[in-house]
PDB file of C-alpha atoms in Angstrom:
ATOM      1  CA  UNK A   1      -0.004   0.028  -0.014  1.00 53.00           C
ATOM      2  CA  UNK A   2       1.309   3.419  -0.937  1.00 58.00           C
ATOM      3  CA  UNK A   3       2.102   5.433   2.303  1.00 84.00           C
ATOM      4  CA  UNK A   4       1.462   9.132   2.474  1.00 92.00           C
ATOM      5  CA  UNK A   5       3.074  11.840   4.626  1.00 94.00           C
ATOM      6  CA  UNK A   6       1.367  15.107   5.485  1.00 96.00           C
ATOM      7  CA  UNK A   7       2.007  17.900   7.986  1.00 97.00           C
ATOM      8  CA  UNK A   8       0.202  17.030  11.328  1.00 96.00           C
ATOM      9  CA  UNK A   9      -1.325  20.542  11.599  1.00 97.00           C
ATOM     10  CA  UNK A  10      -1.500  23.931   9.925  1.00 97.00           C
ATOM     11  CA  UNK A  11      -2.931  27.246  11.031  1.00 97.00           C
ATOM     12  CA  UNK A  12      -4.456  29.957   8.751  1.00 97.00           C
ATOM     13  CA  UNK A  13      -6.365  33.103   9.124  1.00 97.00           C
ATOM     14  CA  UNK A  14      -9.662  33.642   7.500  1.00 97.00           C
ATOM     15  CA  UNK A  15      -9.541  34.664   3.915  1.00 97.00           C
ATOM     16  CA  UNK A  16      -6.177  33.178   3.096  1.00 97.00           C
ATOM     17  CA  UNK A  17      -5.279  30.492   0.625  1.00 97.00           C
ATOM     18  CA  UNK A  18      -4.178  27.241   2.228  1.00 98.00           C
ATOM     19  CA  UNK A  19      -1.937  24.746   0.702  1.00 98.00           C
ATOM     20  CA  UNK A  20      -1.521  21.350   2.243  1.00 98.00           C
ATOM     21  CA  UNK A  21       1.184  19.177   0.612  1.00 97.00           C
ATOM     22  CA  UNK A  22       1.177  15.302   0.703  1.00 96.00           C
ATOM     23  CA  UNK A  23       4.201  13.198  -0.139  1.00 95.00           C
ATOM     24  CA  UNK A  24       3.701   9.758  -1.742  1.00 93.00           C
ATOM     25  CA  UNK A  25       6.905   8.566  -3.158  1.00 92.00           C
ATOM     26  CA  UNK A  26       5.873   5.049  -3.796  1.00 89.00           C
ATOM     27  CA  UNK A  27       2.670   5.836  -5.818  1.00 90.00           C
ATOM     28  CA  UNK A  28       1.988   3.247  -8.439  1.00 89.00           C
ATOM     29  CA  UNK A  29       1.386   3.968 -12.163  1.00 90.00           C
ATOM     30  CA  UNK A  30      -2.353   3.478 -12.009  1.00 89.00           C
ATOM     31  CA  UNK A  31      -2.926   5.055  -8.660  1.00 90.00           C
ATOM     32  CA  UNK A  32      -4.872   8.245  -8.203  1.00 92.00           C
ATOM     33  CA  UNK A  33      -4.643  10.812  -5.433  1.00 94.00           C
ATOM     34  CA  UNK A  34      -7.747  11.373  -3.263  1.00 94.00           C
ATOM     35  CA  UNK A  35      -8.459  13.948  -0.520  1.00 96.00           C
ATOM     36  CA  UNK A  36     -10.896  13.666   2.140  1.00 97.00           C
ATOM     37  CA  UNK A  37     -12.059  16.204   4.710  1.00 97.00           C
ATOM     38  CA  UNK A  38     -13.316  15.250   8.220  1.00 97.00           C
ATOM     39  CA  UNK A  39     -15.230  17.572  10.578  1.00 95.00           C
ATOM     40  CA  UNK A  40     -15.728  16.531  14.213  1.00 90.00           C
ATOM     41  CA  UNK A  41     -18.298  13.992  14.805  1.00 87.00           C
ATOM     42  CA  UNK A  42     -18.711  13.170  11.033  1.00 93.00           C
ATOM     43  CA  UNK A  43     -17.351  10.644   8.729  1.00 95.00           C
ATOM     44  CA  UNK A  44     -14.805  11.703   6.091  1.00 96.00           C
ATOM     45  CA  UNK A  45     -16.086  13.425   2.976  1.00 96.00           C
ATOM     46  CA  UNK A  46     -14.567  13.053  -0.382  1.00 95.00           C
ATOM     47  CA  UNK A  47     -13.483  16.361  -1.790  1.00 97.00           C
ATOM     48  CA  UNK A  48     -11.197  16.009  -4.769  1.00 97.00           C
ATOM     49  CA  UNK A  49      -9.202  13.433  -6.700  1.00 95.00           C
ATOM     50  CA  UNK A  50      -6.509  13.668  -9.464  1.00 95.00           C
ATOM     51  CA  UNK A  51      -3.990  11.891 -11.441  1.00 95.00           C
ATOM     52  CA  UNK A  52      -1.673  14.477 -12.765  1.00 93.00           C
ATOM     53  CA  UNK A  53      -1.396  18.200 -13.308  1.00 92.00           C
ATOM     54  CA  UNK A  54      -4.131  20.254 -11.963  1.00 96.00           C
ATOM     55  CA  UNK A  55      -7.869  19.366 -10.994  1.00 96.00           C
ATOM     56  CA  UNK A  56     -10.341  22.048  -9.606  1.00 96.00           C
ATOM     57  CA  UNK A  57     -13.818  21.796  -8.381  1.00 95.00           C
ATOM     58  CA  UNK A  58     -16.081  24.093  -6.362  1.00 94.00           C
ATOM     59  CA  UNK A  59     -14.315  23.172  -3.194  1.00 92.00           C
ATOM     60  CA  UNK A  60     -10.559  22.932  -3.859  1.00 97.00           C
ATOM     61  CA  UNK A  61      -7.826  22.522  -6.334  1.00 98.00           C
ATOM     62  CA  UNK A  62      -5.311  19.727  -6.534  1.00 98.00           C
ATOM     63  CA  UNK A  63      -1.843  20.251  -7.913  1.00 98.00           C
ATOM     64  CA  UNK A  64       0.180  17.091  -9.083  1.00 97.00           C
ATOM     65  CA  UNK A  65       3.742  17.526 -10.496  1.00 96.00           C
ATOM     66  CA  UNK A  66       4.877  15.416 -13.349  1.00 96.00           C
ATOM     67  CA  UNK A  67       6.749  12.955 -11.029  1.00 95.00           C
ATOM     68  CA  UNK A  68       3.473  12.392  -9.035  1.00 95.00           C
ATOM     69  CA  UNK A  69       5.547  11.817  -5.914  1.00 95.00           C
ATOM     70  CA  UNK A  70       3.702  14.556  -4.095  1.00 96.00           C
ATOM     71  CA  UNK A  71       0.458  16.475  -4.470  1.00 96.00           C
ATOM     72  CA  UNK A  72      -0.791  19.959  -3.024  1.00 98.00           C
ATOM     73  CA  UNK A  73      -4.373  20.518  -2.034  1.00 98.00           C
ATOM     74  CA  UNK A  74      -5.327  24.251  -2.244  1.00 98.00           C
ATOM     75  CA  UNK A  75      -8.241  25.739  -0.452  1.00 97.00           C
ATOM     76  CA  UNK A  76      -8.934  29.325  -1.647  1.00 94.00           C
ATOM     77  CA  UNK A  77      -9.913  31.878   0.904  1.00 94.00           C
ATOM     78  CA  UNK A  78     -10.564  29.718   3.922  1.00 97.00           C
ATOM     79  CA  UNK A  79     -13.374  30.395   6.383  1.00 97.00           C
ATOM     80  CA  UNK A  80     -13.861  29.102   9.880  1.00 97.00           C
ATOM     81  CA  UNK A  81     -15.994  26.285   8.427  1.00 96.00           C
ATOM     82  CA  UNK A  82     -12.966  24.783   6.753  1.00 97.00           C
ATOM     83  CA  UNK A  83     -11.500  23.868  10.183  1.00 97.00           C
ATOM     84  CA  UNK A  84     -11.203  20.158   9.809  1.00 97.00           C
ATOM     85  CA  UNK A  85      -8.798  17.195   9.318  1.00 97.00           C
ATOM     86  CA  UNK A  86      -7.697  16.672   5.673  1.00 98.00           C
ATOM     87  CA  UNK A  87      -6.491  13.252   4.644  1.00 97.00           C
ATOM     88  CA  UNK A  88      -4.563  12.535   1.582  1.00 95.00           C
ATOM     89  CA  UNK A  89      -4.959   8.816   0.272  1.00 93.00           C
ATOM     90  CA  UNK A  90      -3.250   6.821  -2.476  1.00 90.00           C
ATOM     91  CA  UNK A  91      -4.892   3.340  -2.761  1.00 80.00           C
ATOM     92  CA  UNK A  92      -1.543   1.517  -3.799  1.00 74.00           C
ATOM     93  CA  UNK A  93      -1.309  -0.666  -6.825  1.00 69.00           C
ATOM     94  CA  UNK A  94      -4.895  -2.093  -6.918  1.00 70.00           C
ATOM     95  CA  UNK A  95      -5.713  -2.386  -3.383  1.00 76.00           C
ATOM     96  CA  UNK A  96      -9.369  -1.602  -2.388  1.00 77.00           C
ATOM     97  CA  UNK A  97      -8.343  -1.592   1.403  1.00 78.00           C
ATOM     98  CA  UNK A  98      -7.475   2.081   1.887  1.00 83.00           C
ATOM     99  CA  UNK A  99      -5.077   3.077   4.598  1.00 82.00           C
ATOM    100  CA  UNK A 100      -5.680   6.422   6.280  1.00 86.00           C
ATOM    101  CA  UNK A 101      -2.614   8.401   7.468  1.00 86.00           C
ATOM    102  CA  UNK A 102      -2.732  10.794  10.332  1.00 89.00           C
ATOM    103  CA  UNK A 103      -4.190  13.609   8.202  1.00 95.00           C
ATOM    104  CA  UNK A 104      -3.515  17.371   8.571  1.00 97.00           C
ATOM    105  CA  UNK A 105      -5.618  19.190  11.070  1.00 97.00           C
ATOM    106  CA  UNK A 106      -6.373  22.697   9.726  1.00 98.00           C
ATOM    107  CA  UNK A 107      -7.280  25.364  12.116  1.00 98.00           C
ATOM    108  CA  UNK A 108      -8.658  28.644  10.675  1.00 97.00           C
ATOM    109  CA  UNK A 109      -8.315  31.590  13.018  1.00 96.00           C
ATOM    110  CA  UNK A 110     -10.717  34.556  12.786  1.00 93.00           C
TER     111      UNK A 110
ATOM    112  CA  UNK B   1     -23.084   9.581  -4.384  1.00 79.00           C
ATOM    113  CA  UNK B   2     -24.484   6.952  -1.887  1.00 88.00           C
ATOM    114  CA  UNK B   3     -26.266   8.103   1.240  1.00 92.00           C
ATOM    115  CA  UNK B   4     -25.230   6.021   4.298  1.00 96.00           C
ATOM    116  CA  UNK B   5     -27.144   5.807   7.518  1.00 96.00           C
ATOM    117  CA  UNK B   6     -25.874   4.218  10.679  1.00 97.00           C
ATOM    118  CA  UNK B   7     -27.675   3.218  13.864  1.00 97.00           C
ATOM    119  CA  UNK B   8     -27.253   4.010  16.695  1.00 98.00           C
ATOM    120  CA  UNK B   9     -25.420   7.392  16.232  1.00 97.00           C
ATOM    121  CA  UNK B  10     -24.091   6.874  19.867  1.00 97.00           C
ATOM    122  CA  UNK B  11     -24.319   4.482  22.732  1.00 98.00           C
ATOM    123  CA  UNK B  12     -22.908   3.811  26.155  1.00 98.00           C
ATOM    124  CA  UNK B  13     -22.400   0.211  26.996  1.00 97.00           C
ATOM    125  CA  UNK B  14     -21.089  -1.840  29.983  1.00 98.00           C
ATOM    126  CA  UNK B  15     -18.067  -3.975  29.519  1.00 97.00           C
ATOM    127  CA  UNK B  16     -18.730  -7.499  28.647  1.00 98.00           C
ATOM    128  CA  UNK B  17     -21.666  -6.818  26.628  1.00 98.00           C
ATOM    129  CA  UNK B  18     -22.123  -6.609  22.882  1.00 98.00           C
ATOM    130  CA  UNK B  19     -23.456  -3.963  20.521  1.00 98.00           C
ATOM    131  CA  UNK B  20     -24.705  -4.327  17.001  1.00 98.00           C
ATOM    132  CA  UNK B  21     -24.345  -1.313  14.625  1.00 98.00           C
ATOM    133  CA  UNK B  22     -26.342  -1.138  11.626  1.00 98.00           C
ATOM    134  CA  UNK B  23     -25.342   0.465   8.175  1.00 97.00           C
ATOM    135  CA  UNK B  24     -28.048   1.128   5.575  1.00 97.00           C
ATOM    136  CA  UNK B  25     -27.200   2.427   2.060  1.00 96.00           C
ATOM    137  CA  UNK B  26     -29.705   4.070  -0.184  1.00 95.00           C
ATOM    138  CA  UNK B  27     -28.381   2.229  -3.243  1.00 93.00           C
ATOM    139  CA  UNK B  28     -26.971  -1.238  -3.986  1.00 93.00           C
ATOM    140  CA  UNK B  29     -23.311  -1.342  -3.483  1.00 91.00           C
ATOM    141  CA  UNK B  30     -20.896  -4.327  -3.919  1.00 88.00           C
ATOM    142  CA  UNK B  31     -18.224  -3.277  -1.497  1.00 88.00           C
ATOM    143  CA  UNK B  32     -18.727  -2.231   2.070  1.00 93.00           C
ATOM    144  CA  UNK B  33     -16.003  -1.291   4.608  1.00 95.00           C
ATOM    145  CA  UNK B  34     -16.088  -0.947   8.476  1.00 97.00           C
ATOM    146  CA  UNK B  35     -13.609   1.529   9.937  1.00 97.00           C
ATOM    147  CA  UNK B  36     -12.767   2.379  13.619  1.00 97.00           C
ATOM    148  CA  UNK B  37     -11.403   5.703  14.649  1.00 96.00           C
ATOM    149  CA  UNK B  38     -10.101   5.881  18.281  1.00 94.00           C
ATOM    150  CA  UNK B  39     -10.241   9.170  20.099  1.00 89.00           C
ATOM    151  CA  UNK B  40      -8.042  11.644  18.455  1.00 89.00           C
ATOM    152  CA  UNK B  41      -6.684   9.237  15.980  1.00 92.00           C
ATOM    153  CA  UNK B  42      -7.000   8.408  12.268  1.00 92.00           C
ATOM    154  CA  UNK B  43      -9.196   5.750  10.810  1.00 93.00           C
ATOM    155  CA  UNK B  44      -8.231   1.991  10.725  1.00 94.00           C
ATOM    156  CA  UNK B  45      -9.952  -0.452   8.513  1.00 94.00           C
ATOM    157  CA  UNK B  46     -11.437  -3.460  10.485  1.00 96.00           C
ATOM    158  CA  UNK B  47     -12.893  -5.432   7.518  1.00 96.00           C
ATOM    159  CA  UNK B  48     -14.177  -5.548   4.078  1.00 93.00           C
ATOM    160  CA  UNK B  49     -17.857  -6.910   3.740  1.00 93.00           C
ATOM    161  CA  UNK B  50     -18.985  -8.069   0.428  1.00 86.00           C
ATOM    162  CA  UNK B  51     -22.495  -9.502  -0.288  1.00 83.00           C
ATOM    163  CA  UNK B  52     -22.444 -13.238  -0.665  1.00 82.00           C
ATOM    164  CA  UNK B  53     -19.122 -13.904   0.858  1.00 85.00           C
ATOM    165  CA  UNK B  54     -17.471 -13.865   4.357  1.00 90.00           C
ATOM    166  CA  UNK B  55     -16.015 -10.482   5.429  1.00 93.00           C
ATOM    167  CA  UNK B  56     -12.298 -10.134   5.190  1.00 94.00           C
ATOM    168  CA  UNK B  57     -10.568  -8.952   8.208  1.00 95.00           C
ATOM    169  CA  UNK B  58      -7.462  -6.822   8.495  1.00 94.00           C
ATOM    170  CA  UNK B  59      -4.547  -7.664  10.730  1.00 94.00           C
ATOM    171  CA  UNK B  60      -5.436  -7.190  14.388  1.00 95.00           C
ATOM    172  CA  UNK B  61      -9.105  -7.758  13.841  1.00 97.00           C
ATOM    173  CA  UNK B  62     -10.780 -11.056  14.280  1.00 97.00           C
ATOM    174  CA  UNK B  63     -14.272 -12.316  13.392  1.00 97.00           C
ATOM    175  CA  UNK B  64     -15.093 -13.495  17.013  1.00 97.00           C
ATOM    176  CA  UNK B  65     -14.667 -10.007  18.286  1.00 98.00           C
ATOM    177  CA  UNK B  66     -16.131  -8.141  15.303  1.00 98.00           C
ATOM    178  CA  UNK B  67     -18.677 -10.404  13.494  1.00 97.00           C
ATOM    179  CA  UNK B  68     -20.093  -8.879  10.385  1.00 97.00           C
ATOM    180  CA  UNK B  69     -23.267  -9.555   8.433  1.00 95.00           C
ATOM    181  CA  UNK B  70     -23.992  -8.704   4.911  1.00 94.00           C
ATOM    182  CA  UNK B  71     -27.384  -9.935   4.011  1.00 93.00           C
ATOM    183  CA  UNK B  72     -27.948  -7.870   0.793  1.00 93.00           C
ATOM    184  CA  UNK B  73     -26.525  -5.197  -1.264  1.00 93.00           C
ATOM    185  CA  UNK B  74     -27.771  -2.213   0.782  1.00 95.00           C
ATOM    186  CA  UNK B  75     -27.319  -3.433   4.497  1.00 96.00           C
ATOM    187  CA  UNK B  76     -24.674  -4.501   6.819  1.00 96.00           C
ATOM    188  CA  UNK B  77     -24.061  -4.978  10.599  1.00 97.00           C
ATOM    189  CA  UNK B  78     -20.988  -4.960  12.650  1.00 98.00           C
ATOM    190  CA  UNK B  79     -20.992  -6.282  16.085  1.00 98.00           C
ATOM    191  CA  UNK B  80     -18.543  -5.393  18.835  1.00 98.00           C
ATOM    192  CA  UNK B  81     -18.556  -8.384  21.247  1.00 98.00           C
ATOM    193  CA  UNK B  82     -17.607  -8.674  24.872  1.00 98.00           C
ATOM    194  CA  UNK B  83     -16.697  -5.068  25.025  1.00 98.00           C
ATOM    195  CA  UNK B  84     -13.896  -3.515  27.137  1.00 97.00           C
ATOM    196  CA  UNK B  85     -13.137   0.083  27.542  1.00 96.00           C
ATOM    197  CA  UNK B  86     -10.458  -0.122  24.901  1.00 96.00           C
ATOM    198  CA  UNK B  87     -13.261  -0.570  22.397  1.00 97.00           C
ATOM    199  CA  UNK B  88     -14.602   2.932  22.960  1.00 97.00           C
ATOM    200  CA  UNK B  89     -14.229   4.527  19.548  1.00 97.00           C
ATOM    201  CA  UNK B  90     -16.246   5.789  16.605  1.00 97.00           C
ATOM    202  CA  UNK B  91     -17.179   2.935  14.184  1.00 98.00           C
ATOM    203  CA  UNK B  92     -17.773   3.990  10.558  1.00 98.00           C
ATOM    204  CA  UNK B  93     -19.363   2.315   7.615  1.00 97.00           C
ATOM    205  CA  UNK B  94     -18.212   3.248   4.225  1.00 96.00           C
ATOM    206  CA  UNK B  95     -18.946   2.231   0.575  1.00 94.00           C
ATOM    207  CA  UNK B  96     -17.108   2.579  -2.714  1.00 89.00           C
ATOM    208  CA  UNK B  97     -18.676   4.199  -5.678  1.00 80.00           C
ATOM    209  CA  UNK B  98     -17.496   1.457  -8.146  1.00 80.00           C
ATOM    210  CA  UNK B  99     -16.378  -2.089  -7.387  1.00 76.00           C
ATOM    211  CA  UNK B 100     -14.489  -2.085 -10.733  1.00 79.00           C
ATOM    212  CA  UNK B 101     -12.178   0.846  -9.849  1.00 82.00           C
ATOM    213  CA  UNK B 102      -9.938   0.701  -6.742  1.00 82.00           C
ATOM    214  CA  UNK B 103      -9.298   4.493  -7.091  1.00 83.00           C
ATOM    215  CA  UNK B 104     -13.098   5.058  -6.654  1.00 86.00           C
ATOM    216  CA  UNK B 105     -13.779   7.442  -3.794  1.00 90.00           C
ATOM    217  CA  UNK B 106     -15.228   6.123  -0.522  1.00 92.00           C
ATOM    218  CA  UNK B 107     -18.395   7.559   1.081  1.00 94.00           C
ATOM    219  CA  UNK B 108     -18.964   7.300   4.808  1.00 95.00           C
ATOM    220  CA  UNK B 109     -21.744   7.359   7.210  1.00 93.00           C
ATOM    221  CA  UNK B 110     -21.540   9.649  10.251  1.00 94.00           C
ATOM    222  CA  UNK B 111     -20.330   6.798  12.573  1.00 96.00           C
ATOM    223  CA  UNK B 112     -21.398   5.314  15.751  1.00 97.00           C
ATOM    224  CA  UNK B 113     -19.656   6.787  18.769  1.00 97.00           C
ATOM    225  CA  UNK B 114     -19.376   3.866  21.325  1.00 98.00           C
ATOM    226  CA  UNK B 115     -18.350   4.406  25.030  1.00 97.00           C
ATOM    227  CA  UNK B 116     -17.571   1.348  27.164  1.00 98.00           C
ATOM    228  CA  UNK B 117     -17.659   1.762  30.796  1.00 96.00           C
TER     229      UNK B 117
END
């Protein structure tokens, strides 16, 4: 299973752009990178997925360099409601059994 | 995406007893997964439950402690047996969009918060 490494925590002020980087050096050729968001007392929620270059949706952008050994989740103009834990996952060479890392706890400060 | 309902949302149980957690999905899904999230920790996969076959357990989890049923394509149960305080956790049910694509995103219920006294 591909292992991912993220910062344990990050702080940001409201209105700023937040970039969370995830390292996945052992990513396999067919693996996608998927990000989830988890609020307290809720299950994780899928927010974005990508394979290479850049993916954007209404919530976030995902930047993936050519070597695909890392990825960056970008949250534009965060608000207090973006305070959550963000998980980066890479399935790992055909495995359906996903391993969650420790995630990044984002705290947005007024 | 699938909508997942779990019951109960929370419970307080005495040690030595068992609790069965139900997971209902609003559409038919092949693959269902049960996770545990201990206080302040990340998620750990307990087992994969596919309809028509025995559940597959991850290392450190056994069927006698966490029996799972999967009677049809929209429902599953996880039982936490002979509970001890160490079983106090959030238990989460999840499903995968497509059984044919291992990159398919997971969707989660809101979990069952279990406290064992």
